[in-house]
Amino acid sequence: MTFSAEKSNMIEFKDVHKYYGDYHALRGITATIKAGEFFSLLGPSGCGKTTLLRTIAGFEGISSGAVMIDGKNMEGVPANKRPTNMVFQSYAIFPHLTVAENVGFGLRKDPRSAAEKAKAVTEALEMVGLKGFGNRAAHALSGGQRQRVALARALILKPKVLLLDEPLSALDKKMREQMQVELIKLQRQVGITFILVTHDQEEALVMSDRIAVMFEGEIAQLADPETLYRRPNSRKVADFIGTMNFLPAKILSEADGKVEIDAQGFGPITLNAEQVSGAASSTGASVGFRPETLTILFDGQTAPDRESMAVVEEVVYYGDMTYYDIKLDGSDQPIRLSMRNVFGRPVLDIGTRTRVAWAPGALVVFR
Amino acid sequence: MMKGGWFRVYTLGYLIFLYAPIVLLPIFAFNDAAVIAFPLAGFTTKWFTQLFDEPALRGALANSLIIAVSASVLSTTLGIFASRATTRYKFPFKGGIMGMIMLPLVLPEIILAVALLVVLLGIGVPLSLFTVILGHVLVCTPFSIAILSAAFQALDGSLEEAAYDLGETPISTFRLIILPLVMPGIISSLLITFTISLDEFIMAFFLAGTEATLPVYIFSQFRFPQAVPVIMALGTLLVLSSILLLSIAEYFRRRGIAKTGGKDTGGFL
């Protein structure tokens, strides 16, 4: 992550609404994306993230509100006149052209000489790791290679914003992880604002400076990955990002920036007010925590903060990690706990009673 | 008999029924006798020479070529518009409109021909090659749409968006991306509609007026027994050119599929 004191606003959404007939696809999106940022739109399918991306590219009009790019209102500006370029989910490589012709496609109206354009194409191919691929037929490329061609084709135009529509979803896991790292490096190298659409929360966490989590046409939370993971502002966001345990809780009192709660399995605890989030719900409050914030205590280990007793209900062994489903004493709901496996330490059996360490600071309360 | 034996016999019988008459064409075209019967009388090429010396036939051939070229170009052009519209855009009554356009495919041609004749005479259009071309466009356009909408359907919509995104206008995108990618379909459509128009009889018979087309000429010649071997020679040439045209059409269709990396899901051959 890079920080500078004043980054200009590259994209501004001002109360953007989008209707398809009666269907309200975007419900008042207001957000700002900074110049040079790696920004992700994350959400389940149908949440409007791709629609929002396409309003930046100019492929979708908006029903009301405004989309600004670099301070200019984009209303009425067609896709071919916007300072953005897109990497499509299907890559959209022109199958009848060679790799070099694909990459150089956007330079058709460029006033530079043919030799200079060819040089730019060679450089772009080199940048994405496809040196020497220029004369290949585009339809003979593998998925990963197509993606690189799509990247080179978009970046050669030096857009202000690069839009990526689920660019990694068609790749296998290994290739995807490799491309994630390459995309991050590429973004730092070129310094262009990247906006990524993804439904993969891990991908968003790994790659982004900031993430907007979207549900049903609205931004539920916009934050950096760490805040999103540690302080999700609703149960829905918490559920979507990683794994989170929930136990029923009662809010006893709130005063002077402190909140007293009584949570099942944990008992009465005092927390800081910023650990409480969400609007009051009818289903009652709950306390949420990540699996790795609980630790099983083995003989001779002591808890740095709090300690409770629990019973192991289920064991899932992953090699480097073991997942335990445990029940805290005083709770009737199983919760998941993850432990990094250390050489020489046994994996507990089902039914074992064990001590568990936890910390009030790692808890989040949802009203 | 081994497994599937009867099926083989059936297949063989079917193929003989289908192709034996066509095989007879060249045999009698080179046979040195005016009567179409075995035993064969000897080898000759005189029927072909006679064929090329017949001015009425040359006129009919010229008429047919003019009609076939015009009808194939017109119906393919209309086919491009209709296919583009039906694969790319949503509009009211799309299913009904497309159904109406495709209807000549299943309507008895004689009904169409009679209806057209009545209408054309009613509004006072004189019968000519032009009226035959009109009739053929009506018959050929559904074939053209069937071929072309498959080609347009196979196009990934994001290719177009990618071209806009890279700075092209809708018109230059059509020229640089869409047209080259559907070109095999266009060529295929031109060739197939050309073939259909070339050997179409009913429309030509009803709508041509005094100008005979090749099939109409052939039909009229059967009244004269001595002309039959010449017709055999003509038939031989027509079969060869049809096979050639359809092969070229199929070649372009397959190449188009290979080029865009799609899967072959059938076709005419």
XYZ file of C-alpha atoms in Angstrom:
636
model
C 0.000 0.000 0.000
C 1.201 3.475 -0.814
C 0.210 6.579 1.027
C 0.675 10.152 -0.025
C -0.742 13.149 1.686
C -3.105 14.340 -1.032
C -4.216 12.017 -3.755
C -6.665 13.462 -6.193
C -10.049 11.876 -6.749
C -10.057 9.770 -9.917
C -13.602 8.438 -9.830
C -16.553 9.970 -8.018
C -19.954 8.348 -7.851
C -22.585 10.841 -6.783
C -25.823 9.144 -5.733
C -25.832 6.873 -8.772
C -29.096 5.049 -9.472
C -29.689 2.573 -12.257
C -32.987 0.970 -13.210
C -33.585 -1.824 -15.687
C -37.306 -1.439 -16.171
C -38.643 -1.966 -12.658
C -35.452 -3.537 -11.398
C -33.405 -1.171 -9.227
C -29.859 -2.352 -9.967
C -27.882 0.500 -8.375
C -29.428 2.152 -5.339
C -27.706 5.410 -4.639
C -24.007 4.676 -4.937
C -21.838 7.434 -3.508
C -18.113 6.746 -3.330
C -14.750 8.148 -4.273
C -11.815 6.286 -5.766
C -8.423 7.945 -5.486
C -5.866 8.294 -8.269
C -3.343 5.450 -8.326
C -5.452 3.274 -6.062
C -6.061 -0.450 -6.485
C -9.771 -0.511 -5.761
C -12.069 -3.532 -5.675
C -15.810 -3.880 -6.034
C -16.645 -7.035 -4.115
C -19.967 -8.786 -3.791
C -22.047 -11.800 -4.707
C -23.369 -12.169 -8.246
C -26.233 -9.805 -8.970
C -25.123 -7.206 -6.426
C -24.507 -4.589 -9.119
C -20.709 -4.531 -9.022
C -20.284 -5.228 -12.730
C -23.021 -2.747 -13.603
C -21.204 -0.108 -11.564
C -17.933 -0.882 -13.368
C -19.690 -0.628 -16.708
C -21.068 2.812 -15.834
C -17.449 3.955 -15.550
C -16.544 2.435 -18.922
C -19.622 3.960 -20.529
C -21.264 0.681 -21.484
C -24.182 1.377 -19.143
C -25.990 4.646 -18.762
C -27.235 5.712 -15.339
C -30.766 6.645 -14.407
C -29.813 9.471 -12.043
C -26.792 10.838 -10.220
C -23.355 11.415 -11.718
C -20.189 9.514 -12.554
C -17.108 11.731 -12.608
C -13.749 10.688 -13.987
C -10.840 12.929 -13.045
C -13.223 15.743 -12.199
C -15.236 15.571 -15.406
C -18.869 14.511 -15.521
C -19.100 11.591 -17.912
C -22.735 12.093 -18.808
C -23.156 11.760 -22.570
C -19.530 10.742 -23.113
C -19.507 7.461 -25.097
C -17.252 4.527 -24.223
C -14.816 5.256 -27.033
C -14.179 8.789 -25.714
C -13.581 7.919 -22.051
C -10.106 7.800 -20.502
C -10.703 4.256 -19.311
C -9.860 0.850 -20.694
C -11.270 -2.469 -19.735
C -10.077 -6.033 -19.342
C -13.147 -8.162 -20.034
C -14.118 -11.311 -18.197
C -13.962 -13.229 -21.495
C -10.841 -11.182 -22.391
C -12.508 -10.289 -25.742
C -9.350 -10.932 -27.720
C -10.075 -10.365 -31.421
C -9.726 -13.899 -32.791
C -8.967 -12.906 -36.381
C -5.966 -10.772 -35.463
C -2.480 -11.625 -34.276
C -1.309 -10.893 -30.749
C 0.531 -7.776 -31.909
C -2.493 -6.552 -33.911
C -4.668 -7.042 -30.847
C -2.307 -5.123 -28.587
C -1.864 -2.336 -31.161
C -5.590 -2.123 -31.966
C -6.211 0.990 -29.886
C -3.275 2.799 -31.532
C -5.011 2.904 -34.930
C -5.738 6.620 -34.664
C -2.492 7.386 -32.862
C -0.505 9.926 -34.941
C 2.822 8.236 -34.202
C 4.762 6.461 -36.961
C 4.283 2.753 -37.620
C 7.757 2.010 -36.253
C 7.036 3.854 -33.011
C 3.728 2.043 -32.628
C 5.421 -1.316 -33.223
C 7.917 -0.403 -30.533
C 5.115 0.451 -28.123
C 3.473 -2.919 -28.847
C 6.739 -4.756 -28.201
C 7.170 -2.897 -24.916
C 3.613 -3.617 -23.838
C 4.040 -7.318 -24.591
C 7.285 -7.346 -22.664
C 5.593 -5.692 -19.696
C 3.017 -8.489 -19.430
C 5.583 -11.238 -19.986
C 4.694 -12.113 -23.575
C 7.933 -11.108 -25.264
C 8.160 -12.645 -28.736
C 4.467 -13.600 -28.918
C 3.573 -10.774 -31.327
C 3.145 -12.879 -34.455
C 1.082 -15.629 -32.866
C -2.547 -16.079 -33.821
C -4.727 -14.825 -30.981
C -7.106 -17.785 -31.017
C -4.252 -20.208 -30.306
C -3.398 -18.701 -26.891
C -4.053 -20.218 -23.466
C -6.348 -18.538 -20.942
C -3.500 -16.952 -19.022
C -1.889 -15.671 -22.207
C -5.158 -14.187 -23.436
C -5.479 -12.339 -20.186
C -2.007 -10.886 -20.600
C -2.822 -9.798 -24.151
C -5.984 -8.116 -22.839
C -3.918 -6.304 -20.205
C -1.296 -5.174 -22.711
C -4.003 -4.023 -25.142
C -5.613 -1.874 -22.447
C -2.439 -0.530 -20.838
C -0.749 0.480 -24.104
C -3.244 3.362 -24.300
C -2.079 4.634 -20.888
C -5.641 5.085 -19.593
C -6.367 7.052 -16.438
C -8.302 4.083 -15.110
C -7.996 0.390 -15.886
C -11.210 -1.546 -15.335
C -10.948 -5.276 -14.658
C -14.139 -7.324 -14.822
C -13.506 -10.586 -12.945
C -10.283 -11.005 -14.898
C -9.053 -14.039 -12.980
C -12.243 -16.061 -12.660
C -11.542 -18.194 -15.737
C -8.071 -19.250 -14.577
C -7.198 -22.248 -12.440
C -6.189 -21.688 -8.813
C -2.412 -21.698 -9.277
C -2.522 -19.430 -12.304
C -4.935 -17.138 -10.470
C -2.645 -16.709 -7.495
C 0.303 -16.034 -9.779
C -1.662 -13.434 -11.757
C -2.822 -11.740 -8.540
C 0.779 -11.028 -7.603
C 1.640 -9.966 -11.139
C -1.316 -7.590 -11.291
C -0.292 -5.944 -8.028
C 3.260 -5.480 -9.304
C 2.007 -4.183 -12.633
C -0.262 -1.677 -10.941
C 2.611 -0.332 -8.841
C 4.807 -0.160 -11.924
C 2.384 1.812 -14.103
C 0.711 3.781 -11.305
C -2.662 3.716 -13.067
C -5.876 3.487 -11.011
C -7.060 -0.132 -11.166
C -10.685 -0.978 -10.441
C -11.315 -4.670 -10.030
C -14.660 -6.423 -9.925
C -14.615 -9.737 -8.114
C -16.836 -12.081 -6.129
C -13.781 -13.675 -4.535
C -13.228 -12.051 -1.134
C -9.739 -13.509 -0.806
C -8.735 -12.019 -4.130
C -10.063 -8.632 -3.065
C -8.210 -8.786 0.274
C -4.935 -9.801 -1.370
C -4.932 -7.225 -4.133
C -6.729 -4.092 -3.054
C -5.835 -0.853 -1.315
C -9.529 -0.381 -0.599
C -12.616 -2.488 -1.133
C -16.265 -1.613 -1.563
C -18.462 -4.513 -0.480
C -21.754 -4.436 -2.365
C -25.081 -6.100 -1.699
C -28.263 -5.592 -3.698
C -27.151 -2.462 -5.486
C -25.732 -0.711 -2.437
C -22.285 -0.331 -0.927
C -22.473 -2.033 2.447
C -18.975 -1.078 3.564
C -16.037 0.707 1.978
C -12.722 0.227 3.766
C -9.187 -1.066 3.502
C -8.815 -4.861 3.649
C -7.705 -4.987 7.274
C -10.583 -2.870 8.565
C -13.005 -4.872 6.491
C -11.701 -8.105 7.941
C -11.352 -7.003 11.535
C -14.235 -4.574 11.874
C -16.979 -5.531 9.445
C -19.868 -3.107 9.941
C -22.637 -5.688 9.624
C -23.220 -9.390 10.015
C -23.724 -9.600 6.267
C -20.312 -8.143 5.475
C -18.746 -10.284 8.204
C -20.320 -13.368 6.699
C -19.136 -12.505 3.206
C -15.516 -11.761 4.115
C -13.765 -14.864 5.417
C -15.250 -17.021 8.164
C -16.798 -15.485 11.238
C -18.348 -17.117 14.273
C -21.440 -15.622 15.830
C -22.810 -16.190 19.341
C -25.904 -14.570 20.804
C -25.226 -11.637 23.113
C -27.071 -9.024 25.183
C -26.005 -5.404 25.386
C -26.224 -4.534 29.080
C -25.147 -0.900 29.098
C -23.474 1.718 26.925
C -21.711 4.678 28.457
C -18.516 6.756 28.202
C -17.206 4.896 25.125
C -17.573 1.561 26.880
C -20.105 -1.147 26.218
C -20.975 -3.932 28.580
C -22.295 -7.095 27.025
C -23.201 -10.564 28.140
C -22.221 -13.030 25.385
C -23.035 -16.710 25.350
C -19.938 -18.733 26.282
C -17.892 -15.639 27.144
C -19.961 -14.179 29.989
C -20.090 -10.485 30.861
C -17.370 -8.414 29.140
C -16.615 -4.732 28.712
C -15.715 -3.612 25.211
C -14.845 -0.317 23.493
C -17.721 1.430 21.753
C -16.046 1.142 18.300
C -16.323 -2.631 18.562
C -20.079 -2.302 18.276
C -21.559 -1.867 14.816
C -24.722 -2.163 12.862
C -28.179 -0.779 13.301
C -30.464 -2.294 15.914
C -32.059 -5.484 14.640
C -35.085 -7.407 15.773
C -33.210 -10.709 15.956
C -31.142 -9.534 18.909
C -27.468 -8.717 19.220
C -24.630 -11.108 18.526
C -20.920 -11.205 19.098
C -18.664 -12.123 16.180
C -15.063 -13.309 16.055
C -12.689 -14.889 13.543
C -11.561 -18.548 13.964
C -7.901 -17.557 14.392
C -8.636 -15.227 17.324
C -9.283 -18.240 19.559
C -6.372 -20.479 20.570
C -6.329 -23.901 22.175
C -4.078 -23.920 25.223
C -1.867 -26.966 25.637
C -0.252 -28.108 28.901
C 1.849 -25.423 30.492
C 0.534 -22.605 28.246
C -1.272 -19.703 29.803
C -3.689 -17.312 28.177
C -2.343 -13.772 27.600
C -5.844 -12.397 28.183
C -8.931 -14.504 28.911
C -9.449 -18.230 29.129
C -12.526 -20.501 28.846
C -13.250 -24.244 28.818
C -14.582 -25.995 25.735
C -15.306 -29.420 24.214
C -13.994 -30.482 20.783
C -16.907 -31.538 18.561
C -15.287 -31.910 15.165
C -11.731 -31.936 13.814
C -10.776 -31.051 10.216
C -7.096 -31.562 9.449
C -5.628 -29.516 6.555
C -1.915 -30.281 6.884
C -0.675 -26.805 7.764
C -3.818 -25.990 9.718
C -6.374 -27.803 11.807
C -9.924 -26.564 12.128
C -11.788 -27.449 15.304
C -15.486 -27.059 15.882
C -15.793 -26.500 19.621
C -18.508 -25.656 22.109
C -17.610 -23.205 24.839
C -18.968 -24.076 28.278
C -22.245 -22.268 28.708
C -22.949 -22.156 24.965
C -25.079 -24.523 22.909
C -23.688 -23.394 19.522
C -20.538 -24.829 17.922
C -17.934 -22.312 16.808
C -14.972 -22.743 14.514
C -11.402 -22.285 15.710
C -8.284 -22.577 13.569
C -4.830 -23.592 14.789
C -1.583 -23.528 12.870
C -0.063 -26.985 13.225
C 3.305 -26.956 14.944
C 5.690 -29.874 14.829
C 5.406 -32.043 17.916
C 2.035 -30.727 18.972
C -0.785 -33.272 18.881
C -4.062 -32.810 17.025
C -6.860 -33.088 19.591
C -9.462 -35.851 19.365
C -13.198 -35.338 19.201
C -14.645 -35.142 22.719
C -11.507 -33.701 24.319
C -12.078 -31.035 26.988
C -9.625 -28.225 26.546
C -8.769 -24.714 27.650
C -9.238 -21.955 25.057
C -7.614 -18.516 25.090
C -9.454 -15.473 23.732
C -9.262 -11.709 23.851
C -12.156 -9.194 24.224
C -10.369 -6.898 21.771
C -10.898 -9.375 18.920
C -14.662 -9.417 19.355
C -17.120 -7.435 17.278
C -20.655 -6.829 18.469
C -23.497 -6.581 15.955
C -26.602 -4.980 17.355
C -25.390 -61.715 -41.224
C -23.459 -59.661 -38.742
C -24.814 -57.103 -36.354
C -26.257 -54.073 -38.060
C -26.307 -55.873 -41.403
C -29.820 -54.823 -42.307
C -29.020 -51.287 -41.448
C -26.188 -51.394 -43.968
C -28.445 -52.765 -46.654
C -30.925 -50.004 -45.915
C -28.230 -47.346 -46.070
C -26.913 -48.707 -49.343
C -30.407 -48.857 -50.853
C -31.068 -45.310 -49.711
C -27.879 -43.994 -51.266
C -28.532 -45.800 -54.562
C -32.038 -44.341 -54.708
C -30.644 -40.895 -54.003
C -27.640 -40.840 -56.313
C -28.237 -43.370 -59.114
C -30.259 -40.887 -61.217
C -27.510 -38.318 -60.822
C -24.911 -40.878 -61.850
C -26.985 -41.630 -64.977
C -26.750 -37.993 -66.068
C -23.089 -38.012 -67.129
C -23.394 -41.532 -68.538
C -26.074 -40.520 -71.054
C -24.503 -37.117 -71.579
C -21.573 -38.883 -73.219
C -23.675 -41.636 -74.878
C -23.817 -41.564 -78.681
C -27.593 -42.088 -79.052
C -30.650 -39.828 -78.948
C -32.623 -42.393 -76.940
C -32.049 -42.648 -73.212
C -31.707 -46.417 -72.811
C -29.191 -49.170 -72.253
C -27.134 -50.639 -73.861
C -24.872 -47.661 -74.429
C -24.076 -46.825 -78.023
C -20.609 -45.311 -77.729
C -18.735 -42.248 -76.479
C -19.397 -38.771 -77.837
C -19.075 -35.163 -76.786
C -21.469 -33.883 -79.456
C -24.257 -33.174 -76.946
C -21.982 -30.716 -75.192
C -21.114 -29.073 -78.511
C -24.797 -28.796 -79.359
C -25.419 -27.394 -75.944
C -23.050 -24.483 -76.473
C -24.448 -23.814 -79.948
C -28.011 -23.299 -78.697
C -28.783 -19.529 -78.479
C -32.015 -19.990 -76.495
C -30.089 -21.910 -73.892
C -27.346 -19.317 -73.676
C -30.053 -16.700 -73.152
C -31.655 -18.765 -70.403
C -28.277 -19.315 -68.733
C -27.532 -15.584 -68.835
C -30.962 -14.848 -67.347
C -30.434 -17.375 -64.579
C -26.997 -16.010 -63.733
C -28.290 -12.425 -63.567
C -31.153 -13.538 -61.333
C -28.998 -15.752 -59.105
C -26.312 -13.113 -58.557
C -28.875 -10.393 -57.814
C -30.997 -12.602 -55.575
C -28.036 -13.911 -53.579
C -26.550 -10.439 -53.049
C -29.921 -8.935 -52.086
C -31.032 -11.756 -49.810
C -27.633 -11.916 -48.095
C -27.689 -8.161 -47.525
C -31.172 -8.401 -46.036
C -29.996 -11.455 -44.088
C -27.128 -9.478 -42.540
C -29.521 -6.773 -41.315
C -32.071 -9.237 -39.971
C -29.487 -11.472 -38.282
C -27.729 -8.547 -36.679
C -31.051 -7.233 -35.419
C -32.278 -10.530 -34.077
C -29.043 -11.525 -32.324
C -28.069 -8.144 -30.929
C -31.211 -6.184 -30.128
C -34.453 -6.671 -28.287
C -37.527 -5.208 -29.927
C -41.269 -5.719 -29.615
C -42.799 -8.655 -31.520
C -39.333 -9.956 -32.381
C -40.442 -13.585 -32.413
C -43.449 -12.830 -34.612
C -41.495 -10.680 -37.051
C -38.725 -13.258 -37.408
C -41.331 -15.990 -37.842
C -42.950 -14.045 -40.687
C -39.580 -13.592 -42.401
C -38.765 -17.293 -42.080
C -42.243 -18.389 -43.240
C -41.380 -18.834 -46.969
C -39.138 -21.673 -45.803
C -42.173 -23.806 -45.004
C -44.904 -22.304 -47.213
C -45.560 -24.234 -50.459
C -43.640 -22.333 -53.081
C -46.478 -22.568 -55.569
C -48.733 -20.675 -53.181
C -46.138 -17.951 -52.832
C -45.633 -17.828 -56.582
C -49.332 -17.569 -57.375
C -49.869 -14.968 -54.647
C -46.955 -12.884 -55.898
C -48.182 -13.173 -59.485
C -51.653 -11.973 -58.549
C -50.292 -9.050 -56.529
C -47.745 -8.008 -59.175
C -50.306 -8.130 -61.950
C -52.812 -6.360 -59.723
C -50.516 -3.400 -59.103
C -49.417 -3.420 -62.728
C -45.802 -4.528 -62.491
C -44.828 -6.172 -65.789
C -43.331 -9.651 -65.499
C -39.585 -9.640 -66.104
C -36.276 -10.816 -64.658
C -36.845 -8.230 -61.920
C -40.019 -9.937 -60.703
C -38.215 -13.288 -60.628
C -35.462 -11.674 -58.569
C -38.124 -10.412 -56.136
C -39.567 -13.903 -55.775
C -36.147 -15.455 -55.291
C -35.172 -12.924 -52.630
C -38.311 -13.933 -50.767
C -37.339 -17.606 -50.930
C -33.595 -17.123 -50.312
C -33.691 -14.640 -47.416
C -34.778 -17.236 -44.795
C -31.820 -19.452 -45.770
C -29.544 -16.470 -45.575
C -30.834 -15.602 -42.094
C -30.465 -19.187 -40.903
C -26.788 -19.203 -41.907
C -25.975 -15.650 -40.828
C -27.712 -15.625 -37.465
C -25.570 -18.632 -36.520
C -22.517 -16.586 -37.475
C -23.690 -13.518 -35.538
C -24.731 -15.645 -32.567
C -21.216 -17.079 -32.311
C -19.809 -13.557 -31.852
C -18.932 -12.678 -28.255
C -20.688 -9.380 -27.511
C -17.728 -8.162 -25.496
C -15.611 -8.110 -28.693
C -17.701 -5.184 -29.838
C -17.490 -3.482 -26.469
C -13.729 -4.026 -26.461
C -13.468 -2.251 -29.809
C -15.529 0.728 -28.547
C -13.432 0.731 -25.412
C -10.284 0.970 -27.535
C -11.619 4.082 -29.261
C -13.540 2.790 -32.287
C -16.940 4.076 -33.387
C -19.861 1.693 -33.984
C -19.265 1.916 -37.742
C -15.527 1.222 -37.607
C -16.195 -1.580 -35.127
C -18.579 -3.170 -37.593
C -15.973 -2.908 -40.340
C -12.918 -3.978 -38.329
C -14.342 -6.611 -35.997
C -17.835 -7.827 -36.832
C -17.603 -8.012 -40.608
C -14.332 -10.002 -40.751
C -15.634 -12.419 -38.133
C -18.940 -13.094 -39.899
C -17.380 -13.006 -43.403
C -17.273 -16.812 -43.694
C -21.007 -16.839 -42.961
C -21.603 -14.143 -45.583
C -19.690 -16.062 -48.250
C -21.487 -19.238 -47.280
C -24.839 -17.454 -47.521
C -23.990 -15.952 -50.936
C -23.066 -19.319 -52.363
C -26.038 -21.214 -50.985
C -28.617 -18.604 -52.009
C -26.963 -18.453 -55.430
C -27.415 -22.218 -55.805
C -31.011 -22.083 -54.592
C -31.894 -19.300 -57.002
C -30.103 -20.936 -59.935
C -32.213 -24.084 -59.915
C -35.473 -22.584 -58.640
C -38.310 -23.464 -61.015
C -41.774 -22.545 -59.751
C -41.193 -18.833 -59.044
C -39.292 -18.473 -62.312
C -42.022 -20.260 -64.244
C -44.758 -18.022 -62.890
C -42.947 -14.694 -62.730
C -40.537 -14.639 -65.652
C -42.978 -13.651 -68.386
C -41.303 -14.257 -71.734
C -37.783 -14.517 -70.315
C -36.992 -18.183 -69.597
C -34.526 -19.126 -66.887
C -32.381 -22.234 -67.127
C -34.741 -24.595 -65.237
C -37.726 -23.286 -67.191
C -35.812 -23.804 -70.438
C -34.855 -27.360 -69.422
C -38.459 -28.139 -68.590
C -39.672 -26.842 -71.942
C -37.052 -28.874 -73.838
C -38.383 -32.177 -72.503
C -41.217 -31.930 -74.996
C -38.695 -32.680 -77.739
C -37.204 -36.191 -77.407
C -34.165 -35.308 -79.495
C -33.232 -32.576 -77.006
C -33.028 -34.930 -74.042
C -29.320 -35.909 -74.370
C -28.434 -32.207 -74.541
C -30.327 -31.700 -71.315
C -28.343 -34.578 -69.844
C -25.143 -32.764 -70.788
C -26.461 -29.548 -69.238
C -27.519 -31.442 -66.107
C -24.031 -32.867 -65.757
C -22.525 -29.389 -65.812
C -25.090 -28.104 -63.314
C -24.457 -30.969 -60.875
C -20.727 -30.347 -61.027
C -21.068 -26.619 -60.434
C -23.550 -27.176 -57.576
C -21.172 -29.580 -55.839
C -18.361 -27.094 -56.311
C -20.342 -24.154 -54.913
C -21.659 -26.039 -51.891
C -18.183 -27.353 -51.104
C -16.796 -23.838 -51.180
C -19.661 -22.668 -48.939
C -19.012 -25.429 -46.424
C -15.270 -24.782 -46.494
C -15.827 -21.145 -45.540
C -18.339 -22.049 -42.856
C -15.924 -24.479 -41.201
C -12.999 -22.138 -41.526
C -15.047 -19.440 -39.843
C -15.780 -21.735 -36.920
C -12.135 -22.758 -36.580
C -11.038 -19.135 -36.736
C -13.221 -17.968 -33.889
C -12.419 -21.084 -31.884
C -16.054 -22.220 -31.763
C -17.534 -25.701 -31.899
C -19.083 -27.156 -35.036
C -22.782 -27.566 -34.386
C -23.912 -28.756 -37.783
C -24.631 -26.917 -40.973
C -25.806 -27.852 -44.409
C -23.230 -30.519 -45.219
